[in-house]
Coordinates of C-alpha atoms in Angstrom, one line a residue:
Chain A
M1 CA 113.3 268.2 -6.0
S2 CA 114.5 264.6 -5.6
R3 CA 111.5 261.9 -6.3
K4 CA 110.4 258.2 -5.4
P5 CA 112.0 256.0 -6.4
D6 CA 110.5 253.4 -8.9
A7 CA 109.8 250.0 -6.7
T8 CA 109.9 248.3 -9.4
D9 CA 113.4 249.3 -11.4
L10 CA 114.7 248.8 -7.9
L11 CA 113.9 245.1 -8.9
A12 CA 114.6 244.7 -12.3
M13 CA 118.2 245.8 -11.3
A14 CA 118.1 243.5 -8.8
R15 CA 117.5 240.3 -10.7
P16 CA 119.4 238.2 -10.8
A17 CA 121.9 237.1 -12.9
S18 CA 120.9 233.3 -12.9
L19 CA 118.1 233.1 -14.5
D20 CA 119.6 232.9 -17.1
R21 CA 121.6 229.8 -16.3
G22 CA 119.0 227.9 -18.5
S23 CA 118.1 224.0 -18.6
R24 CA 121.2 221.1 -18.3
I25 CA 119.0 219.0 -19.9
S26 CA 120.3 219.9 -24.1
A27 CA 117.7 219.4 -26.9
D28 CA 118.1 216.0 -27.7
D29 CA 117.9 215.3 -24.4
M30 CA 114.3 216.4 -24.2
L31 CA 113.2 215.2 -27.6
L32 CA 114.3 212.1 -26.6
M33 CA 112.3 211.8 -23.0
A34 CA 109.1 214.2 -24.7
T35 CA 109.6 210.7 -27.8
T36 CA 109.5 208.3 -25.3
E37 CA 106.4 209.2 -23.2
A38 CA 104.2 207.5 -22.7
P39 CA 101.1 208.5 -25.4
Q40 CA 98.2 209.1 -22.8
E41 CA 95.7 211.3 -22.7
P42 CA 95.5 215.2 -20.5
S43 CA 92.7 214.9 -19.6
R44 CA 92.9 210.8 -18.5
R45 CA 96.7 211.7 -16.5
R46 CA 96.3 210.8 -13.3
S47 CA 97.3 213.1 -10.6
R48 CA 100.5 212.3 -9.3
P49 CA 100.5 213.4 -6.0
R50 CA 102.4 216.1 -4.9
R51 CA 105.7 216.7 -3.7
T52 CA 107.7 217.6 -1.1
L53 CA 111.8 218.2 -1.1
P54 CA 114.0 217.6 -1.6
A55 CA 113.4 214.2 -3.4
A56 CA 110.4 212.6 -5.7
P57 CA 108.2 209.5 -3.7
A58 CA 109.2 206.6 -6.0
S59 CA 105.2 206.4 -7.3
R60 CA 105.5 209.4 -9.1
A61 CA 109.5 209.8 -10.0
W62 CA 108.8 205.8 -11.5
S63 CA 105.6 206.7 -13.4
R64 CA 108.3 207.1 -16.9
L65 CA 109.2 204.4 -16.2
W66 CA 106.9 203.0 -17.8
V67 CA 109.2 203.0 -21.2
L68 CA 111.0 200.8 -19.6
W69 CA 108.3 197.6 -18.8
A70 CA 105.8 199.2 -22.0
P71 CA 106.5 196.4 -23.3
L72 CA 105.2 193.6 -21.0
S73 CA 101.8 195.9 -20.2
T74 CA 101.6 194.7 -24.8
A75 CA 103.1 191.6 -23.5
A76 CA 100.2 189.4 -26.6
V77 CA 101.3 190.8 -28.4
M78 CA 104.8 190.2 -27.8
A79 CA 103.6 186.6 -27.6
L80 CA 102.3 186.7 -30.8
V81 CA 105.4 187.5 -32.5
F82 CA 107.8 185.7 -29.6
A83 CA 105.8 182.7 -31.3
L84 CA 107.2 183.0 -34.1
V85 CA 110.3 184.1 -33.5
T86 CA 110.6 180.6 -31.5
S87 CA 109.3 178.8 -34.2
L88 CA 112.4 177.7 -36.4
A89 CA 110.8 176.6 -39.8
P90 CA 109.0 179.7 -39.9
A91 CA 111.8 181.9 -38.6
P92 CA 112.1 184.0 -42.5
A93 CA 108.7 185.1 -42.3
V94 CA 109.6 187.1 -38.3
L95 CA 112.1 188.5 -40.9
K96 CA 109.4 190.7 -42.7
P97 CA 109.5 194.1 -41.6
S98 CA 106.8 195.1 -39.4
R99 CA 107.5 198.9 -40.4
T100 CA 107.0 200.4 -36.8
N101 CA 110.8 200.6 -37.1
Q102 CA 111.0 201.8 -39.9
E103 CA 114.6 203.7 -39.4
L104 CA 116.1 200.8 -38.4
F105 CA 114.7 198.7 -41.3
D106 CA 115.4 202.0 -43.9
L107 CA 120.3 201.9 -41.6
A108 CA 119.7 198.6 -42.8
D109 CA 118.8 199.8 -46.2
R110 CA 121.6 202.5 -47.2
I111 CA 125.1 200.2 -44.7
E112 CA 123.8 197.3 -47.2
K113 CA 125.7 198.0 -50.3
L114 CA 128.8 199.7 -48.7
P115 CA 132.5 197.9 -49.6
A116 CA 133.8 195.9 -46.3
E117 CA 136.2 198.1 -45.1
S118 CA 139.6 195.1 -44.1
G119 CA 142.9 195.2 -43.1
A120 CA 145.3 194.1 -40.7
Y121 CA 144.2 194.7 -37.2
W122 CA 140.3 195.7 -35.6
R123 CA 141.3 198.8 -33.8
E124 CA 138.3 199.7 -30.7
V125 CA 138.8 202.5 -29.1
R126 CA 136.5 202.7 -26.1
I127 CA 136.1 206.4 -24.5
D128 CA 134.4 205.6 -21.5
G129 CA 132.8 208.3 -19.6
N130 CA 131.1 209.0 -16.1
Y131 CA 129.1 212.0 -14.5
L132 CA 129.3 213.5 -11.2
S133 CA 128.1 216.9 -10.1
S134 CA 130.8 219.1 -7.6
G135 CA 130.5 221.9 -5.8
G136 CA 127.1 223.6 -8.2
Y137 CA 128.6 222.1 -11.8
R138 CA 128.6 219.0 -13.6
L139 CA 131.8 216.7 -14.4
V140 CA 132.8 213.9 -16.5
V141 CA 134.6 212.0 -15.5
V142 CA 136.9 210.3 -18.8
G143 CA 138.7 206.9 -19.7
R144 CA 139.7 205.8 -22.2
R145 CA 141.0 201.9 -22.8
E146 CA 142.1 200.4 -26.6
I147 CA 142.6 196.8 -28.3
W148 CA 143.9 196.4 -31.5
Q149 CA 143.7 192.5 -32.5
P150 CA 144.7 190.7 -35.7
R151 CA 142.7 189.2 -38.6
D152 CA 145.2 186.6 -38.3
P153 CA 145.9 185.2 -34.5
A154 CA 149.3 184.3 -35.3
D155 CA 150.3 188.2 -34.7
L156 CA 150.2 190.1 -31.5
V157 CA 147.5 191.3 -29.6
L158 CA 147.4 195.3 -28.1
T159 CA 146.1 196.5 -26.1
Q160 CA 146.8 200.1 -24.1
W161 CA 145.1 202.0 -21.7
W162 CA 145.6 205.2 -19.3
R163 CA 145.6 204.7 -15.6
Q164 CA 144.7 208.2 -14.8
D165 CA 141.4 209.2 -15.5
S166 CA 140.7 212.8 -16.6
A167 CA 138.0 215.3 -15.2
R168 CA 136.4 217.8 -17.8
P169 CA 133.4 220.6 -17.1
A170 CA 130.2 218.0 -19.0
T171 CA 128.9 221.6 -20.3
T172 CA 130.0 225.4 -21.4
E173 CA 128.3 226.3 -18.7
D174 CA 130.3 223.8 -15.6
E175 CA 132.6 225.1 -17.5
R176 CA 132.1 228.5 -16.0
A177 CA 131.1 227.6 -12.6
W178 CA 134.0 225.4 -12.0
R179 CA 136.2 229.2 -13.0
A180 CA 134.1 230.5 -11.0
A181 CA 134.8 228.5 -7.5
G182 CA 138.3 229.2 -8.5
A183 CA 139.3 226.1 -11.5
P184 CA 140.0 223.2 -8.9
A185 CA 143.1 221.5 -10.2
R186 CA 141.5 218.0 -8.8
V187 CA 138.3 216.9 -7.5
K188 CA 136.9 214.4 -5.9
G189 CA 134.8 211.6 -7.7
L190 CA 132.3 209.2 -6.1
C191 CA 133.6 207.6 -3.4
E192 CA 130.5 204.4 -2.8
T193 CA 129.7 201.3 -5.2
S194 CA 129.8 203.5 -8.9
G195 CA 131.7 206.1 -11.4
P196 CA 134.9 206.4 -10.0
C197 CA 136.3 207.3 -6.7
G198 CA 139.1 209.1 -5.4
S199 CA 141.0 212.9 -6.7
I200 CA 140.3 212.8 -10.5
P201 CA 142.9 216.2 -12.3
V202 CA 141.1 218.1 -14.5
A203 CA 142.7 217.8 -18.1
A204 CA 141.7 217.5 -21.5
E205 CA 142.8 213.6 -21.9
P206 CA 143.4 210.9 -19.3
K207 CA 147.1 210.0 -19.1
D208 CA 149.7 207.8 -17.8
C209 CA 149.4 204.9 -21.4
R210 CA 150.3 201.6 -20.5
Y211 CA 150.3 198.8 -22.8
T212 CA 150.7 195.5 -23.6
L213 CA 151.8 193.5 -26.4
R214 CA 151.2 189.7 -26.1
M215 CA 149.9 186.7 -28.0
D216 CA 146.5 185.3 -28.0
P217 CA 146.8 181.9 -30.0
T218 CA 142.8 181.7 -29.5
G219 CA 142.2 185.0 -31.9
I220 CA 139.5 184.8 -29.1
Y221 CA 137.2 188.0 -29.3
P222 CA 138.0 190.8 -26.6
D223 CA 133.7 191.1 -26.1
K224 CA 131.9 187.6 -25.2
T225 CA 128.3 188.9 -24.9
V226 CA 127.3 186.8 -27.3
S227 CA 129.5 184.3 -27.6
D228 CA 133.6 183.7 -28.4
F229 CA 134.2 185.1 -31.7
S230 CA 137.3 183.8 -33.9
M231 CA 137.7 186.4 -35.9
A232 CA 137.3 184.1 -38.6
D233 CA 133.7 183.3 -37.2
L234 CA 133.0 186.8 -37.1
A235 CA 133.6 186.7 -40.9
A236 CA 131.5 183.7 -40.7
I237 CA 128.8 185.4 -40.1
P238 CA 125.6 184.8 -42.8
T239 CA 123.3 187.8 -44.0
D240 CA 120.3 185.1 -45.9
P241 CA 117.5 186.1 -43.2
A242 CA 116.8 182.3 -42.4
A243 CA 120.6 181.3 -41.6
L244 CA 121.3 184.5 -39.6
I245 CA 118.4 183.8 -37.4
K246 CA 119.9 179.2 -36.9
Q247 CA 123.3 180.8 -36.2
L248 CA 121.5 183.0 -33.3
R249 CA 120.2 179.8 -32.1
A250 CA 123.6 178.3 -31.8
Y251 CA 124.9 181.7 -30.1
H252 CA 122.1 180.8 -27.9
E253 CA 122.6 177.7 -26.5
I254 CA 125.7 179.1 -25.9
W255 CA 124.6 181.1 -23.9
N256 CA 123.1 179.4 -22.3
G257 CA 125.4 177.5 -21.8
R258 CA 126.7 180.2 -20.1
G259 CA 124.5 178.8 -17.1
F260 CA 122.1 182.1 -18.8
T261 CA 117.9 180.5 -18.8
Q262 CA 116.4 183.5 -20.9
P263 CA 114.6 182.5 -23.8
F264 CA 115.4 182.5 -27.0
E265 CA 113.7 186.0 -27.6
K266 CA 114.8 186.8 -24.0
F267 CA 118.6 186.8 -25.6
L268 CA 118.1 188.8 -29.3
P269 CA 118.4 192.0 -28.3
T270 CA 122.5 191.4 -27.0
T271 CA 123.3 190.6 -30.5
V272 CA 123.0 194.7 -30.8
S273 CA 126.8 194.3 -29.9
L274 CA 127.5 192.2 -32.8
L275 CA 127.1 196.4 -34.3
G276 CA 130.4 197.0 -33.0
M277 CA 132.3 194.1 -33.6
P278 CA 134.8 193.8 -37.0
L279 CA 131.7 193.1 -39.3
S280 CA 130.7 193.3 -43.0
P281 CA 128.6 196.5 -44.1
A282 CA 125.8 193.3 -45.1
Q283 CA 125.7 191.9 -41.9
R284 CA 125.7 194.4 -39.8
A285 CA 122.7 195.6 -42.3
A286 CA 121.3 191.7 -41.1
I287 CA 121.3 191.7 -38.1
I288 CA 119.9 195.9 -37.0
R289 CA 116.5 193.8 -39.9
V290 CA 116.5 191.4 -37.0
L291 CA 116.6 193.3 -34.6
A292 CA 114.6 196.0 -36.3
S293 CA 111.5 193.4 -36.2
L294 CA 111.7 192.7 -32.7
P295 CA 108.7 194.0 -30.7
T296 CA 111.5 195.2 -27.4
T297 CA 113.2 197.3 -29.6
K298 CA 111.8 200.9 -30.0
V299 CA 113.6 203.9 -32.2
V300 CA 114.4 207.0 -30.6
G301 CA 115.0 209.7 -33.3
T302 CA 118.1 210.9 -33.8
V303 CA 120.0 212.4 -31.1
T304 CA 124.2 213.9 -30.3
D305 CA 126.0 211.4 -28.7
P306 CA 127.9 212.4 -25.4
L307 CA 131.4 212.3 -28.7
G308 CA 129.4 215.2 -30.3
R309 CA 128.1 212.6 -33.3
R310 CA 124.8 212.2 -34.5
G311 CA 123.3 209.2 -34.1
I312 CA 120.8 206.8 -34.0
S313 CA 118.9 206.3 -30.3
V314 CA 117.9 203.2 -30.3
D315 CA 116.0 201.3 -27.0
F316 CA 117.3 197.5 -27.9
G317 CA 114.2 196.6 -24.6
G318 CA 116.0 195.6 -21.1
A319 CA 114.4 197.0 -17.8
G320 CA 118.3 200.0 -17.4
G321 CA 119.7 199.8 -14.4
S322 CA 120.8 202.0 -11.0
L323 CA 123.4 203.6 -10.3
V324 CA 124.8 202.6 -6.7
Y325 CA 126.1 205.3 -5.4
S326 CA 125.4 203.2 -1.1
S327 CA 124.6 200.5 0.2
K328 CA 121.9 202.0 2.4
P329 CA 118.2 200.8 1.1
G330 CA 117.7 203.9 -1.4
K331 CA 120.7 205.7 -1.8
E332 CA 120.5 204.4 -6.3
L333 CA 119.5 205.9 -9.3
P334 CA 117.6 205.0 -11.7
V335 CA 118.4 204.4 -15.1
Y336 CA 116.8 203.9 -18.2
N337 CA 119.4 203.3 -21.6
R338 CA 120.1 203.5 -24.8
Q339 CA 122.1 202.5 -27.9
I340 CA 123.0 205.0 -30.5
L341 CA 123.7 204.4 -34.1
D342 CA 126.1 205.6 -36.5
P343 CA 123.8 206.1 -39.4
G344 CA 126.7 206.5 -42.5
T345 CA 127.2 202.9 -41.8
G346 CA 125.0 201.7 -38.5
E347 CA 128.0 200.7 -36.0
T348 CA 127.5 201.3 -32.5
L349 CA 128.9 204.9 -31.9
S350 CA 128.2 204.8 -28.4
R351 CA 126.0 203.2 -25.4
V352 CA 124.4 205.4 -23.1
S353 CA 122.7 205.5 -18.7
Y354 CA 120.4 207.9 -18.7
A355 CA 118.5 209.7 -15.0
A356 CA 115.4 208.4 -14.8
R357 CA 114.0 210.2 -12.2
T358 CA 115.1 214.0 -11.0
A359 CA 117.2 212.3 -8.0
R360 CA 120.8 212.5 -6.5
G361 CA 121.5 215.8 -7.5
A362 CA 120.9 214.3 -11.0
T363 CA 118.2 215.6 -13.0
K364 CA 116.3 213.3 -14.6
G365 CA 116.3 212.8 -18.7
E366 CA 120.6 213.7 -17.9
V367 CA 123.0 211.6 -19.1
M368 CA 124.5 209.9 -16.0
S369 CA 127.2 207.9 -18.5
Y370 CA 128.5 206.2 -21.2
H371 CA 130.6 204.0 -22.9
A372 CA 131.5 204.8 -26.7
R373 CA 133.6 203.7 -29.1
D374 CA 135.9 206.1 -30.6
L375 CA 136.4 207.1 -34.2
G376 CA 139.4 205.5 -35.1
S377 CA 137.7 202.2 -34.1
G378 CA 137.7 200.5 -36.6
W379 CA 140.1 198.1 -39.4
T380 CA 143.6 199.3 -39.2
R381 CA 146.8 198.2 -40.2
P382 CA 148.8 197.0 -37.5
P383 CA 150.4 199.0 -34.5
A384 CA 153.4 200.4 -34.1
S385 CA 155.5 199.4 -31.7
P386 CA 155.1 200.3 -28.8
P387 CA 152.5 202.4 -29.2
K388 CA 154.2 206.2 -29.2
G389 CA 153.9 207.7 -25.7
C390 CA 153.4 204.6 -24.1
K391 CA 154.6 202.7 -21.3
K392 CA 155.1 199.0 -21.0
G393 CA 153.0 197.8 -18.1
E394 CA 150.9 194.6 -17.0
Chain B
M1 CA 106.4 223.0 -42.1
P2 CA 108.6 222.3 -40.0
N3 CA 108.5 218.6 -38.7
P4 CA 107.0 218.1 -35.3
H5 CA 110.8 217.3 -34.1
E6 CA 112.3 219.7 -35.3
R7 CA 108.8 222.5 -34.8
F8 CA 110.0 221.0 -30.9
T9 CA 114.0 221.6 -30.8
A10 CA 113.3 224.9 -32.1
L11 CA 111.2 225.7 -29.2
Y12 CA 113.0 223.8 -25.9
N13 CA 116.2 225.5 -27.8
T14 CA 114.2 229.3 -28.0
Y15 CA 112.6 228.9 -24.8
Q16 CA 113.8 227.1 -22.4
A17 CA 115.8 229.5 -20.6
R18 CA 112.9 231.9 -20.1
V19 CA 110.4 229.0 -18.5
Y20 CA 114.1 228.1 -16.0
G21 CA 114.3 231.7 -15.3
Y22 CA 110.3 231.7 -14.1
A23 CA 110.0 228.4 -12.3
A24 CA 113.7 229.1 -11.2
S25 CA 112.1 232.7 -9.5
R26 CA 109.2 230.8 -8.9
A27 CA 110.7 227.8 -6.4
G28 CA 114.5 228.1 -7.5
H29 CA 116.5 226.5 -8.8
Q30 CA 116.5 223.1 -7.0
L31 CA 112.8 222.3 -8.8
A32 CA 113.1 224.6 -11.9
E33 CA 114.8 221.0 -13.8
E34 CA 112.2 219.6 -13.1
V35 CA 109.5 221.6 -14.3
V36 CA 111.2 222.9 -17.7
S37 CA 111.0 218.9 -18.3
E38 CA 107.6 218.9 -17.3
T39 CA 106.8 221.6 -19.0
F40 CA 108.4 220.8 -21.7
L41 CA 106.9 217.1 -22.3
V42 CA 103.4 218.9 -21.6
A43 CA 104.3 221.1 -25.4
W44 CA 104.8 218.3 -26.5
R45 CA 102.2 216.3 -26.5
R46 CA 100.8 219.7 -27.0
L47 CA 101.6 221.1 -30.0
D48 CA 99.6 220.7 -32.3
S49 CA 96.9 223.4 -30.1
L50 CA 100.2 225.6 -29.1
P51 CA 100.5 229.0 -30.4
D52 CA 102.4 230.1 -33.5
H53 CA 103.2 233.4 -32.5
A54 CA 104.2 233.8 -29.3
P55 CA 103.8 231.0 -27.1
L56 CA 106.1 232.3 -24.4
P57 CA 102.7 233.5 -22.2
W58 CA 101.1 229.7 -22.9
L59 CA 104.4 227.3 -21.3
L60 CA 104.9 230.1 -18.0
R61 CA 101.4 229.2 -17.9
V62 CA 101.9 225.6 -18.2
A63 CA 104.7 225.6 -16.6
R64 CA 102.5 228.0 -13.0
N65 CA 100.3 224.9 -13.3
I66 CA 102.3 222.6 -12.7
L67 CA 104.0 224.1 -9.8
R68 CA 100.8 224.3 -8.3
D69 CA 100.2 221.4 -9.0
N70 CA 102.7 218.8 -8.7
F71 CA 105.2 220.5 -5.1
R72 CA 103.4 221.9 -2.3
Q73 CA 103.5 225.7 -1.9
A74 CA 105.5 224.2 1.4
A75 CA 108.0 222.7 -0.8
R76 CA 108.2 225.7 -3.3
R77 CA 108.7 229.0 -0.5
E78 CA 111.2 227.2 0.9
S79 CA 113.3 226.4 -1.9
L80 CA 112.0 230.2 -3.1
E81 CA 113.3 231.5 0.3
A82 CA 116.7 229.5 0.6
E83 CA 117.3 231.3 -2.9
L84 CA 116.1 234.0 -2.3
R85 CA 119.0 234.7 0.4
T86 CA 121.9 232.5 -2.5
W87 CA 120.4 236.2 -4.3
M88 CA 121.0 238.3 -1.9
E89 CA 124.3 236.9 -0.5
E90 CA 125.6 237.3 -4.2
A91 CA 124.2 240.9 -4.6
A92 CA 126.1 241.3 -1.4
T93 CA 129.6 240.6 -2.8
D94 CA 128.9 242.1 -6.5
V95 CA 131.6 244.4 -7.2
G96 CA 129.2 246.4 -9.7
E97 CA 126.2 249.4 -8.3
H98 CA 123.7 249.6 -6.3
V99 CA 124.7 246.6 -4.3
T100 CA 123.6 247.8 -0.9
E101 CA 119.8 248.5 -2.5
R102 CA 119.8 245.5 -4.8
V103 CA 119.4 243.8 -1.4
A104 CA 117.1 245.3 0.3
V105 CA 115.0 244.7 -3.0
L106 CA 116.2 241.1 -3.1
R107 CA 115.4 241.2 1.5
A108 CA 111.2 243.5 0.1
L109 CA 111.0 241.1 -2.2
A110 CA 111.3 238.0 0.9
G111 CA 108.8 239.4 2.3
L112 CA 106.1 239.3 0.0
S113 CA 103.0 236.8 -1.0
E114 CA 103.4 234.3 -3.7
A115 CA 101.7 236.0 -5.9
D116 CA 102.5 239.4 -5.1
K117 CA 106.6 238.7 -6.2
E118 CA 104.7 236.0 -9.1
I119 CA 103.1 239.0 -11.0
L120 CA 106.8 241.9 -10.0
T121 CA 108.9 239.2 -11.5
L122 CA 106.8 238.4 -14.3
T123 CA 107.4 242.2 -15.9
T124 CA 110.5 242.7 -14.1
W125 CA 112.4 239.5 -14.5
H126 CA 111.1 237.5 -17.0
G127 CA 110.7 240.8 -19.5
L128 CA 106.4 240.0 -20.7
S129 CA 104.5 242.6 -21.2
T130 CA 101.3 243.6 -19.3
T131 CA 99.0 241.6 -22.2
E132 CA 101.5 238.1 -22.2
A133 CA 101.7 238.7 -17.9
A134 CA 98.0 238.3 -17.9
E135 CA 97.7 236.2 -20.3
V136 CA 99.8 234.2 -17.3
L137 CA 98.2 234.7 -15.2
G138 CA 94.8 233.9 -17.0
C139 CA 93.0 237.3 -16.0
T140 CA 92.5 240.4 -18.6
K141 CA 94.7 243.0 -18.9
A142 CA 92.9 245.5 -16.2
A143 CA 92.9 242.5 -13.5
F144 CA 96.2 242.1 -14.1
F145 CA 96.9 246.2 -13.4
V146 CA 95.0 246.1 -10.6
R147 CA 97.2 243.2 -9.1
L148 CA 100.5 245.2 -10.4
H149 CA 99.6 248.1 -8.4
R150 CA 98.8 246.9 -5.7
A151 CA 101.8 244.6 -5.3
R152 CA 104.5 247.4 -6.8
R153 CA 102.8 249.2 -2.9
R154 CA 103.9 246.7 -1.3
L155 CA 106.9 246.6 -2.9
Q156 CA 107.7 249.8 -2.7
S157 CA 106.6 249.9 1.3
A158 CA 108.9 247.0 2.2
I159 CA 111.8 248.4 0.3
E160 CA 111.3 251.6 2.1
A161 CA 111.0 249.9 5.8
T162 CA 114.8 248.8 4.9
G163 CA 115.5 252.6 5.0
T164 CA 117.1 252.2 2.0
T165 CA 117.2 255.6 -1.6
P166 CA 119.1 255.1 -4.0
S167 CA 119.3 256.7 -6.8
R168 CA 116.6 256.3 -10.3
K169 CA 118.7 255.1 -13.4
P170 CA 117.1 253.0 -16.7
V171 CA 117.4 249.4 -16.8
T172 CA 117.0 246.7 -19.0
V173 CA 115.7 242.9 -19.0
P174 CA 115.6 240.2 -21.3
G175 CA 114.5 241.9 -24.9
R176 CA 112.9 244.4 -23.8
K177 CA 113.6 247.7 -21.7
L178 CA 111.1 248.8 -18.8
R179 CA 108.7 251.3 -19.7

């Protein structure tokens, strides 16, 4: 005698395995999103419009972008502090820790007395990553570039770049999906104005290394964001708070001379790029204290950067940006940026852009791109000439 | 006592996949990511009031409210219907056992109301006990049993309408064996 099959058992048998996929947002990124949430009581939250597919309406999607503009809402407080910053005479008072970014002040205290390293060359290894979705999984397209900057301008500057970017599945889950899709050897990049374009090989590392060795009598450091620095200029950056502010003002004058019009307080956050340059720990500590004192600076928390290193994620203000997918209106994805600092040295580990809303195949909070400094960066001996495995290029 | 960041990270790592699975079963993968992030943002804001023991029903209830409040019913239905079609196609091309039956039951499920789909999948797909499932739905255990019984009957009728009569085998779902 056969028993009638139970509907519940049948349903359990039909459970799709994909329900176990889980979110693509890591715990670190989720914590980052949570800690940058507007601190409003749930009962006071405005009701939000209901959404239709496929994309969220802009009004709702932009709601969390308050993070980028929150400093404006506290304009009165900022104005007061900026007034202090902009008046040179009492500059040291500005550096009095407000302790709102205690993690940064602690970091400065930790690294200040570290021994200064030295070497004939400063090696800067930069890894750039751009994320894209293809066939139901995510890939990160990785590029690599190295610069060996000599301390002595009489020595040659070595520049290496890899002509062929590589794409690799972003996570283990993505790798599974990529394999399930037949493990395609090449993927198509984004052929619009953001990110890589064309066919990209799926490979562990970028390929086809090229190099140049050239004399640069000016000895100017390649990152000119803040100013045109020679190695000697960088070594001379003061650690005394008042002297440092005075020096930063001098850089601001140079900045203005380039055609920018931002006031000093708007210029100061750009000095974060100094944290990736050849400075002593004491110099980095002094700059970190200045940045920590700015009202626009906010420590987000401890995160893992795209290269898998633990770091302190910091929002240094700024309005984020957009990844532009097409010249057509609305084909953009707003992003916000975070700087991730090495908790042991204060150096920049990476600068990461996150999707500010769910749109264009990206989920809010997902990493969309990064510029990372590889661990090989720092003071070192002169490079091998020619560098191994690298062809001469122009 | 872990600090709030550690507690939240542990909570997220333990339960995000379960919340994701619930959201995907209610509104498809397309909306699930956002439901997960919104749910855990609420969890962060209410970390102090979150139950230490067995927080899953609480999280699923939040996810349920988010689905209801933030997404139009038509959007949820449209997304889930697309997902069910995918699941049916996947089941049909599977090399495992009971392929016909799995396709049939998914087809039957697709024809049920949203409420029936939810009540059935809470226990069979998400491994919740009847007490936990009742908590998610915000009803008493007795009321849950009544609704479950009716939903099962409707599912059974829908399966029989397909003419599929598979053999009976024990089945497991995440976290527990079905009783």
